[in-house]
């Protein structure tokens, strides 16, 4: 029987059964003995175990040959486990449904059943030395093992001052007890200690990558695995497989390091105050208490930021809320010598192509015979050589780009021909493909193809970017329009995004006309999670066809307060902009559902239909399964209705904040102008998995 994972059972091989039975013939005695062996394996149970069989905890581990000057024996290779192997181990064996305060107890309980108590050899590995030792006793409650050096003594040191005697002295000081996490089990052909090696690996990985010093102090009402272990495990493998932008990874590690520092300082201060005599200086105690409160506030803020990045759903929706990013290339401005240059990109230029290009494109563009023209074979080279106002003409061909294209100046990048004839394909893994922040950038008549991506195919970070007559074959998110940026997109075709085809951030301006968005997770995702009037996006959707997307054609992410209807303002939400952002980080929860999400759907947002009072659910597969006669018209009206209602809600919040500041009369003309920020008409929504329009409430 094949091993099926964490709880699988191994049946004895046919030859083993025959040998144990002592017969090589085909008699009934041998068959009955074989049947008894099989039944014993199939139905053996450990009645005291809460986790099921502890005999198998991952796949068989191959040996690991060590590199170095010292001839150490081979070790079990356990560090290259897949996500699902660790997922099953923690869910079904080590953690189960324990609460944060029970984690240590649950792990110790499992190790008592899984570890061999003594007699196995391991490599005691630290940052300074590696020593071959033999384990004489295991203490699962303290996660330590009593060891003694093997004979002959084998040791490899990374510093000159460490020798055999210093190692033995160190063991004496430690009472010959070392942490289990520092032990790597020596390989045995028999496989007798395979489970011991696997169990120690899971404990080592857990305390290195999942457990946080402050976890034990968290509330004890939630399941630790679901709340903490699983999101952190998914994050670890997302980082390992380069599915998260490098900027976000750096930010996460920076926040985690700072959080550990603050917690250590806070814990030391707390211990000092608790050990201080009651007759000590009261004034000094008060100062320490104030300092402790500041540390506690900073610690809670850092924890919220970590949770935003750790949770797949929140990371998908909010990870770039506070840091919209900046263009990797600085603006050059006008050319120092004046004028502008036409850059022609081509892999090979024939006389016929040059003649047509000159007659049809270069001569009309050039106002004088002295116009400078530069030729390039690489589009990235051409864009890098541009100054403000230059034109890049890309001739038909298939161009490969191995780095990101950053456009910080006002440029026009135009394909000479039809989009399918001018293909720009991104090769290799990378965070970004095309990044625009110029005052006016135009990209037209070309096809962009993205593979193995982490971020979207086009990121508009600032200024105005115009996409005309382009085909965009995406890999992750399609186009992101950041705060204060503007996107004009017309006559384009976008498909293949694992996220949304277009992500619209607060404070941006987005106009989509005569464009197709299809075969993405969602068509358009509008992020509206900051309660400020000036952060409303300005959106124009006209004559677009949004079809065959997995989720909704258009999704609005908004605060849950919007459920109260337009014009309703909750007093608890009367906060300034900074407080509103902090509340987003602390109060966001996944929408509750009676159905458990599958591991494949864990990172996807759970959508809910907007309230009946503010809109109608449209689409072929709406929740109500009611056939709507005019699907496209109802879909357009639903989007307009919901976005307008959301605009009014923000207006009421803005008015109330002005009132609390003593400003009794607001600028009514400006507020009314903000309410009329949407122009949505004549869009077609067809065959989208969940309908035309949905909202995500947080």
XYZ file of C-alpha atoms in Angstrom:
698
model
C 0.000 0.000 0.000
C 1.372 3.389 -0.949
C 2.083 5.964 1.692
C -0.632 8.565 1.542
C 0.888 11.313 3.643
C 0.750 12.177 7.315
C -1.529 9.404 8.517
C -0.568 6.692 6.035
C 0.221 3.131 7.083
C 2.918 0.859 5.735
C 1.984 -2.749 5.098
C 4.692 -5.398 5.293
C 6.128 -6.473 1.974
C 5.237 -9.894 0.619
C 8.731 -11.285 1.206
C 8.729 -10.095 4.837
C 5.453 -11.874 5.536
C 6.700 -15.112 4.065
C 9.901 -15.012 6.070
C 8.104 -14.291 9.328
C 5.655 -17.091 8.700
C 8.487 -19.500 8.131
C 7.030 -21.073 5.009
C 7.755 -20.688 1.321
C 4.877 -22.787 0.073
C 1.319 -21.857 -0.728
C -0.320 -23.424 2.362
C -3.250 -22.043 4.302
C -1.097 -21.512 7.401
C 1.045 -19.006 5.543
C -2.023 -17.250 4.111
C -3.669 -16.972 7.540
C -0.427 -15.614 8.992
C -0.264 -13.020 6.209
C -3.872 -12.036 6.840
C -3.202 -11.573 10.558
C -0.194 -9.360 9.780
C -2.285 -7.195 7.468
C -5.112 -6.842 10.000
C -2.694 -5.869 12.748
C -1.288 -3.096 10.571
C -4.675 -1.878 9.314
C -6.455 -1.741 12.646
C -3.742 -0.835 15.130
C -4.802 2.218 17.145
C -3.212 4.290 19.855
C -6.114 4.974 22.206
C -4.252 7.721 24.073
C -3.452 9.723 20.928
C -5.562 12.751 19.954
C -3.884 13.067 16.579
C -4.283 9.693 14.917
C -1.351 7.472 13.971
C 2.025 9.008 14.755
C 3.889 6.407 12.731
C 4.098 8.511 9.575
C 4.726 12.252 9.522
C 5.879 13.048 6.006
C 7.538 11.142 3.206
C 10.630 8.972 3.399
C 13.689 11.190 3.739
C 16.715 10.629 1.484
C 20.166 11.019 2.910
C 22.029 14.324 2.919
C 25.765 14.212 2.242
C 27.577 16.945 4.158
C 30.207 19.117 2.539
C 33.202 20.090 4.591
C 36.653 19.067 5.804
C 35.370 16.706 8.493
C 34.063 13.297 7.390
C 30.730 13.344 9.219
C 28.214 10.555 8.547
C 25.271 11.323 6.260
C 22.123 12.897 7.719
C 18.420 12.532 7.002
C 17.399 15.152 4.430
C 14.369 16.900 5.965
C 14.705 20.568 5.035
C 13.170 20.324 1.556
C 9.610 19.411 2.551
C 6.704 20.692 0.476
C 3.979 22.987 1.774
C 1.292 20.320 2.030
C 3.627 18.029 4.027
C 4.239 20.653 6.686
C 0.580 21.734 6.531
C -0.646 18.213 7.331
C 1.995 17.702 10.020
C 1.008 20.805 11.987
C -2.726 20.467 11.401
C -3.088 16.762 12.155
C -0.214 16.010 14.501
C 1.731 18.733 16.274
C -0.884 21.473 16.805
C -4.344 20.108 16.105
C -6.967 22.466 17.521
C -4.862 23.797 20.396
C -5.111 27.324 21.755
C -2.030 29.605 21.912
C -1.302 28.748 25.542
C -1.463 25.014 24.735
C 1.062 24.971 21.883
C 4.044 23.874 24.007
C 2.002 21.185 25.702
C 0.653 19.764 22.425
C 4.103 19.647 20.807
C 5.634 17.949 23.862
C 2.815 15.405 23.946
C 3.405 14.450 20.339
C 7.177 14.234 20.703
C 6.783 11.792 23.587
C 5.129 9.401 21.150
C 7.209 10.143 18.059
C 10.822 10.356 19.296
C 13.098 7.468 20.092
C 14.074 8.031 23.741
C 17.805 7.236 23.323
C 20.459 5.437 21.340
C 20.506 7.543 18.188
C 23.295 9.700 16.836
C 22.955 13.300 15.653
C 25.007 16.252 14.515
C 24.886 19.030 17.119
C 24.974 22.080 14.887
C 25.400 25.701 16.039
C 26.632 28.884 14.380
C 30.137 28.218 15.739
C 30.707 24.452 15.551
C 29.355 21.053 14.531
C 29.880 18.017 16.776
C 28.827 14.392 16.368
C 26.966 13.299 19.522
C 24.905 10.389 20.820
C 21.554 11.024 22.502
C 21.152 9.310 25.866
C 17.840 10.854 26.982
C 15.113 13.127 25.636
C 13.090 15.663 27.652
C 10.083 16.543 25.500
C 8.629 19.087 27.932
C 11.778 21.237 27.775
C 12.544 20.355 24.121
C 16.054 19.258 25.102
C 18.139 16.104 24.806
C 20.954 14.767 26.973
C 23.969 13.995 24.757
C 27.557 12.825 24.919
C 30.277 13.200 22.277
C 30.815 10.166 20.079
C 34.088 8.304 19.995
C 36.198 9.080 18.101
C 35.512 12.777 18.686
C 34.417 14.509 15.441
C 34.127 18.288 15.435
C 34.339 21.077 12.861
C 34.759 24.628 14.197
C 34.342 27.981 12.490
C 36.557 29.855 14.979
C 40.087 29.005 16.106
C 39.442 29.273 19.847
C 37.070 26.267 19.920
C 38.586 22.820 20.488
C 37.602 19.456 21.929
C 38.164 20.483 25.515
C 36.084 23.660 25.190
C 33.223 21.615 23.702
C 33.344 19.176 26.624
C 33.468 22.075 29.089
C 30.445 23.637 27.413
C 28.509 20.392 27.737
C 29.417 20.249 31.426
C 28.025 23.737 31.937
C 24.838 22.780 30.059
C 24.584 19.552 32.096
C 24.965 17.719 28.781
C 21.562 19.009 27.602
C 21.179 20.728 24.242
C 18.056 22.009 22.376
C 16.360 19.473 20.112
C 16.258 22.086 17.337
C 20.073 22.007 17.146
C 20.192 18.244 16.518
C 20.219 16.726 13.002
C 19.703 12.964 13.024
C 22.325 10.700 11.422
C 21.025 8.633 8.513
C 20.307 4.913 9.028
C 19.570 2.524 6.162
C 17.008 0.718 8.303
C 14.887 3.856 8.606
C 14.471 3.267 12.340
C 15.129 6.901 13.228
C 13.426 8.458 10.221
C 10.383 9.528 12.258
C 12.636 11.027 14.911
C 14.430 13.104 12.259
C 11.137 14.241 10.713
C 9.605 15.245 14.063
C 12.655 17.273 15.082
C 12.606 19.017 11.694
C 8.973 20.082 12.167
C 9.759 21.448 15.636
C 12.839 23.257 14.337
C 10.934 24.814 11.432
C 8.052 25.795 13.710
C 10.169 27.774 16.163
C 12.273 29.353 13.408
C 9.496 30.446 11.034
C 6.063 30.281 12.684
C 6.215 30.808 16.438
C 6.489 34.360 17.771
C 7.569 35.258 21.302
C 4.279 37.039 21.983
C 1.971 34.301 20.686
C 1.497 32.686 24.084
C 0.033 35.935 25.429
C -2.651 36.128 22.733
C -6.312 35.529 23.540
C -7.109 31.891 24.203
C -10.430 31.768 22.382
C -9.111 30.961 18.892
C -7.522 27.994 17.146
C -3.772 28.692 16.925
C -3.231 26.723 13.731
C -6.014 28.497 11.813
C -5.288 31.978 13.169
C -1.475 32.015 13.139
C 0.306 28.878 11.927
C -1.396 28.387 8.574
C -1.117 32.030 7.333
C 2.552 32.192 8.336
C 3.267 28.850 6.691
C 1.627 30.025 3.453
C 3.584 33.282 3.610
C 6.862 31.387 4.049
C 6.272 29.313 0.919
C 4.965 32.312 -1.050
C 8.236 34.089 -0.278
C 10.249 30.943 -1.029
C 8.580 30.573 -4.438
C 8.892 34.319 -5.213
C 5.170 35.012 -5.360
C 5.386 38.161 -3.233
C 7.025 41.457 -4.291
C 10.532 41.859 -2.927
C 9.634 45.268 -1.467
C 6.870 43.687 0.581
C 9.170 40.872 1.740
C 11.754 43.408 2.916
C 9.070 45.414 4.676
C 7.769 42.285 6.410
C 11.194 41.249 7.714
C 11.864 44.810 8.869
C 8.563 44.987 10.768
C 9.132 41.536 12.277
C 12.611 42.493 13.502
C 11.316 45.724 15.012
C 8.418 43.907 16.652
C 10.776 41.403 18.291
C 12.963 44.248 19.577
C 10.021 46.167 21.041
C 8.568 43.031 22.630
C 11.912 42.198 24.245
C 12.199 45.732 25.662
C 8.588 45.697 26.812
C 8.998 42.292 28.465
C 12.151 43.403 30.292
C 10.425 46.552 31.532
C 7.401 44.548 32.666
C 9.591 42.114 34.593
C 11.483 44.995 36.209
C 8.264 46.631 37.392
C 6.856 43.362 38.733
C 10.053 42.653 40.720
C 10.333 46.158 42.151
C 9.534 46.653 45.826
C 6.374 48.502 46.759
C 8.456 51.070 48.672
C 10.376 52.120 45.580
C 10.191 55.560 44.012
C 6.599 56.149 42.843
C 7.667 58.829 40.377
C 10.086 56.423 38.714
C 7.333 53.798 38.542
C 4.993 56.273 36.846
C 7.620 57.121 34.220
C 8.189 53.432 33.556
C 4.450 52.831 33.265
C 4.095 55.590 30.659
C 7.054 54.192 28.748
C 5.505 50.726 28.930
C 2.184 52.003 27.583
C 3.985 53.596 24.616
C 5.801 50.322 23.912
C 2.555 48.389 24.169
C 0.865 50.723 21.678
C 3.761 50.433 19.232
C 3.787 46.653 19.644
C 0.082 46.353 18.845
C 0.512 48.513 15.752
C 3.389 46.350 14.522
C 1.365 43.188 15.122
C -1.487 44.545 13.014
C 0.913 45.326 10.174
C 2.338 41.812 10.353
C -1.151 40.325 10.218
C -1.983 42.327 7.107
C 0.981 40.799 5.291
C 0.667 37.298 6.764
C -2.989 36.718 5.900
C -3.380 35.901 2.159
C -6.752 37.626 1.818
C -5.658 40.837 3.545
C -2.360 40.822 1.669
C -4.242 40.589 -1.637
C -6.457 43.557 -0.762
C -4.402 45.876 1.425
C -0.647 45.169 1.317
C 0.089 48.320 -0.737
C -2.428 50.567 0.971
C 0.119 52.647 2.840
C 3.090 52.403 0.455
C 1.935 52.832 -3.138
C 5.496 52.489 -4.357
C 7.770 54.723 -6.368
C 9.223 54.409 -9.827
C 12.591 52.697 -9.940
C 13.855 55.224 -12.532
C 14.242 58.944 -11.841
C 12.858 61.496 -14.261
C 15.409 62.902 -16.731
C 13.394 65.833 -18.026
C 14.080 67.565 -21.382
C 17.185 66.704 -23.378
C 20.088 69.030 -22.399
C 20.793 69.820 -26.059
C 17.125 70.516 -26.750
C 14.773 68.913 -29.230
C 13.545 65.341 -29.200
C 14.659 62.063 -30.745
C 12.787 59.288 -32.532
C 14.022 55.873 -31.349
C 13.411 53.005 -33.786
C 13.533 49.493 -32.323
C 13.999 46.560 -34.698
C 15.762 43.210 -34.750
C 16.360 43.426 -38.502
C 15.579 46.227 -40.922
C 14.942 45.593 -44.599
C 14.929 48.325 -47.263
C 11.215 47.746 -47.851
C 10.398 48.135 -44.145
C 12.569 51.231 -43.852
C 10.888 52.793 -46.896
C 7.395 52.140 -45.549
C 8.374 53.325 -42.072
C 9.845 56.546 -43.449
C 6.896 57.270 -45.721
C 4.102 56.381 -43.305
C 5.459 57.256 -39.881
C 8.755 59.087 -39.754
C 8.083 61.829 -42.288
C 4.686 62.838 -40.835
C 6.225 62.814 -37.352
C 9.276 64.824 -38.349
C 8.764 68.508 -38.921
C 12.247 68.999 -40.334
C 14.887 67.016 -42.187
C 17.269 67.515 -39.264
C 15.163 65.365 -36.932
C 17.473 62.948 -35.116
C 16.712 59.229 -35.346
C 18.383 56.508 -33.239
C 18.189 52.759 -33.939
C 18.090 50.059 -31.233
C 17.718 46.282 -31.158
C 16.322 46.188 -27.637
C 13.232 48.046 -26.412
C 14.590 48.400 -22.879
C 17.708 50.065 -24.269
C 15.558 52.473 -26.289
C 13.361 53.473 -23.340
C 16.396 53.977 -21.110
C 17.964 56.300 -23.704
C 14.848 58.497 -23.926
C 14.336 61.986 -22.573
C 11.089 63.847 -22.013
C 8.992 64.037 -25.196
C 10.798 61.337 -27.198
C 9.036 58.809 -29.430
C 9.832 55.067 -29.479
C 8.735 53.244 -32.644
C 8.829 49.445 -32.348
C 8.918 47.550 -35.635
C 7.247 44.144 -36.045
C 9.066 41.377 -34.190
C 9.198 39.321 -31.009
C 11.209 41.108 -28.304
C 12.268 39.548 -24.995
C 12.748 41.652 -21.874
C 14.716 40.307 -18.890
C 14.250 43.324 -16.640
C 11.473 45.766 -15.811
C 10.631 48.661 -18.126
C 10.487 51.913 -16.126
C 9.072 55.022 -17.798
C 9.501 58.131 -15.681
C 9.329 60.763 -18.465
C 6.617 61.699 -20.944
C 7.082 59.205 -23.778
C 5.115 57.629 -26.580
C 5.961 53.946 -27.126
C 4.224 52.891 -30.331
C 4.179 49.659 -32.271
C 4.450 50.052 -36.018
C 1.771 47.628 -37.163
C -0.873 45.443 -35.520
C -0.539 44.423 -31.843
C -0.075 40.730 -32.648
C 2.918 41.643 -34.824
C 4.769 43.558 -32.089
C 5.206 41.254 -29.083
C 7.062 42.315 -25.930
C 7.541 39.261 -23.691
C 8.885 39.280 -20.144
C 11.361 36.493 -19.411
C 12.464 35.306 -15.989
C 10.940 35.987 -12.617
C 10.570 39.550 -11.408
C 8.403 41.879 -9.424
C 7.374 44.246 -12.195
C 7.080 44.423 -15.971
C 6.069 47.930 -17.086
C 6.160 50.756 -14.541
C 4.905 54.242 -15.475
C 5.141 57.505 -13.570
C 5.661 60.077 -16.331
C 3.408 63.099 -16.710
C 2.014 61.653 -19.945
C 2.970 58.176 -21.120
C 1.332 56.532 -24.100
C 1.727 52.888 -25.123
C -0.037 51.776 -28.282
C -0.279 49.032 -30.902
C 1.599 46.222 -29.165
C 1.142 42.994 -27.219
C 2.638 42.554 -23.735
C 3.139 39.010 -22.387
C 4.057 38.298 -18.779
C 5.235 35.036 -17.151
C 6.268 33.984 -13.619
C 5.256 37.364 -12.273
C 4.775 38.711 -8.785
C 3.197 42.070 -9.581
C 0.908 43.246 -12.366
C 1.752 43.645 -16.027
C 1.474 47.478 -15.915
C 1.780 49.619 -12.775
C 0.695 53.266 -13.038
C 2.391 54.959 -10.077
C 1.816 58.581 -11.014
C 1.060 60.962 -13.843
C -1.103 59.871 -16.769
C -0.682 56.642 -18.711
C -2.615 55.941 -21.892
C -2.981 52.443 -23.327
C -4.450 52.291 -26.817
C -5.015 49.294 -29.070
C -2.917 46.963 -26.881
C -3.201 43.285 -25.968
C -2.135 42.365 -22.445
C -1.570 38.717 -21.571
C -1.228 38.798 -17.794
C 0.043 36.410 -15.147
C -0.826 37.909 -11.745
C -2.781 41.138 -11.401
C -3.302 42.996 -14.667
C -3.047 46.801 -14.381
C -2.778 48.650 -11.063
C -3.647 52.345 -10.869
C -2.158 53.821 -7.711
C -3.277 56.858 -5.746
C -3.021 60.177 -7.663
C -2.318 58.289 -10.907
C -4.456 58.335 -14.056
C -5.132 55.575 -16.582
C -6.775 56.061 -19.977
C -7.377 52.702 -21.631
C -9.212 52.237 -24.905
C -9.501 49.608 -27.637
C -7.488 47.137 -25.529
C -7.818 43.450 -24.687
C -6.704 42.155 -21.272
C -6.862 38.549 -20.064
C -5.240 35.842 -17.921
C -4.804 37.680 -14.599
C -4.846 35.463 -11.500
C -6.043 38.522 -9.602
C -8.127 41.383 -10.950
C -7.740 42.591 -14.520
C -7.607 46.228 -13.350
C -7.038 47.358 -9.738
C -8.162 50.919 -9.002
C -6.801 52.535 -5.839
C -8.360 55.435 -3.873
C -7.586 58.877 -5.266
C -6.873 57.629 -8.787
C -8.529 58.471 -12.097
C -9.401 55.560 -14.366
C -11.139 55.657 -17.751
C -11.842 52.426 -19.648
C -13.455 52.667 -23.070
C -14.156 49.996 -25.701
C -11.972 47.505 -23.825
C -12.311 43.780 -23.211
C -11.393 42.168 -19.874
C -11.837 38.410 -19.650
C -10.586 35.135 -18.146
C -9.290 36.784 -14.963
C -10.220 36.129 -11.345
C -12.240 39.369 -11.304
C -12.629 41.974 -14.019
C -12.170 45.278 -12.149
C -11.350 45.672 -8.444
C -12.089 49.101 -6.928
C -10.317 49.644 -3.604
C -12.156 52.123 -1.440
C -10.943 51.641 2.114
C -9.979 55.118 3.350
C -12.754 57.301 4.710
C -11.688 60.547 3.089
C -13.660 62.439 0.448
C -10.608 63.405 -1.584
C -9.611 59.725 -1.792
C -12.580 58.826 -3.985
C -11.492 57.364 -7.321
C -12.886 58.891 -10.503
C -14.014 56.083 -12.758
C -15.336 56.040 -16.313
C -16.516 52.747 -17.804
C -18.079 53.000 -21.243
C -18.699 50.435 -23.986
C -16.535 47.741 -22.358
C -17.100 43.989 -22.579
C -16.194 42.223 -19.313
C -16.824 38.510 -19.645
C -15.812 34.968 -18.654
C -14.135 36.008 -15.420
C -14.050 33.588 -12.503
C -15.637 35.975 -10.000
C -17.402 39.277 -10.618
C -17.107 41.700 -13.513
C -16.658 44.601 -11.060
C -15.873 44.327 -7.331
C -15.950 47.170 -4.790
C -13.896 46.853 -1.592
C -15.414 49.130 1.028
C -15.819 49.533 4.805
C -18.616 47.540 6.408
C -20.190 50.804 7.596
C -21.564 51.154 4.080
C -24.165 48.557 5.024
C -25.905 51.228 7.051
C -26.886 52.891 3.791
C -26.056 56.273 2.300
C -26.035 59.131 4.719
C -25.496 56.963 7.803
C -22.395 57.651 9.825
C -21.292 55.665 12.848
C -19.853 57.681 15.710
C -17.098 55.116 16.228
C -15.788 55.907 12.787
C -15.223 59.600 13.456
C -11.468 59.342 13.127
C -8.774 61.207 11.320
C -7.066 59.693 8.295
C -4.290 58.037 10.273
C -6.701 56.468 12.739
C -8.854 55.229 9.888
C -5.865 53.458 8.363
C -4.975 51.874 11.705
C -8.536 50.641 12.112
C -8.328 49.016 8.704
C -5.344 47.031 9.886
C -6.945 45.998 13.178
C -10.610 45.478 12.348
C -10.507 43.643 9.034
C -11.842 40.119 9.273
C -12.691 37.570 6.653
C -16.401 37.288 5.987
C -17.829 34.437 8.017
C -19.080 31.387 6.199
C -20.539 28.093 7.254
C -18.510 26.379 4.566
C -14.820 25.736 5.041
C -12.621 27.213 2.318
C -10.413 24.752 0.521
C -6.626 25.238 0.634
C -6.694 26.244 -3.037
C -9.214 29.035 -2.373
C -7.657 30.240 0.883
C -5.965 33.308 -0.612
C -9.011 34.454 -2.538
C -11.366 37.153 -1.310
C -14.778 36.019 -0.211
C -17.306 38.236 -1.976
C -20.776 39.185 -0.830
C -23.604 40.654 -2.812
C -24.405 44.296 -1.988
C -27.555 44.973 0.072
C -30.838 44.903 -1.784
C -31.584 48.474 -0.709
C -28.648 49.870 -2.672
C -28.340 47.651 -5.721
C -29.450 44.570 -7.601
C -27.276 41.553 -8.226
C -26.801 41.155 -11.968
C -25.320 38.411 -14.074
C -26.138 35.030 -15.461
C -25.152 33.233 -12.281
C -26.322 35.647 -9.581
C -27.038 34.274 -6.099
C -30.784 34.525 -6.602
C -30.688 32.608 -9.927
C -33.392 34.951 -11.226
C -33.351 35.579 -14.965
C -32.981 39.302 -15.637
C -34.282 40.505 -18.961
C -31.758 43.271 -19.512
C -28.583 42.013 -17.903
C -26.169 44.649 -19.193
C -28.430 47.585 -18.300
C -29.035 46.278 -14.805
C -25.320 45.669 -14.306
C -24.424 49.243 -15.248
C -27.167 50.643 -13.005
C -26.064 48.464 -10.099
C -22.497 49.765 -10.281
C -23.601 53.390 -10.573
C -26.050 52.986 -7.681
C -23.533 51.413 -5.317
C -20.638 53.763 -6.121
C -22.873 56.826 -5.808
C -24.198 55.597 -2.463
C -20.651 55.043 -1.278
C -19.723 58.561 -2.382
C -22.576 60.021 -0.327
C -21.535 58.030 2.716
C -18.047 59.518 2.500
C -19.560 62.961 2.053
C -21.519 62.584 5.293
C -18.379 61.460 7.114
C -16.543 64.484 5.738
C -19.298 66.875 6.857
C -19.369 65.446 10.349
C -15.604 65.737 10.712
C -15.752 69.372 9.634
C -18.475 69.927 12.216
C -16.355 68.464 15.027
C -13.558 70.846 14.005
C -15.896 73.837 14.346
C -16.456 74.307 10.602
C -20.226 74.517 10.298
C -20.420 75.158 6.530
C -18.654 72.909 4.107
C -17.846 73.628 0.500
C -21.097 72.246 -0.927
C -20.035 72.713 -4.543
C -16.880 70.645 -4.025
C -18.742 67.918 -2.156
C -21.450 67.647 -4.815
C -18.775 67.444 -7.484
C -17.288 64.492 -5.645
C -20.644 62.704 -5.685
C -20.765 62.847 -9.487
C -17.440 61.122 -10.082
C -18.778 58.088 -11.992
C -19.697 57.712 -15.647
C -20.738 54.140 -16.383
C -22.780 53.221 -19.452
C -23.257 50.661 -22.225
C -20.965 48.036 -20.702
C -21.644 44.373 -21.375
C -21.210 41.792 -18.607
C -21.392 38.209 -19.822
C -20.720 34.789 -18.316
C -18.908 36.035 -15.209
C -18.862 33.318 -12.561
C -20.503 35.301 -9.737
C -22.297 38.036 -11.635
C -21.801 41.589 -12.799
C -21.177 43.401 -9.528
C -20.232 42.434 -5.997
C -18.842 44.050 -2.867
C -16.232 42.975 -0.358
C -17.036 44.376 3.093
C -14.417 44.733 5.809
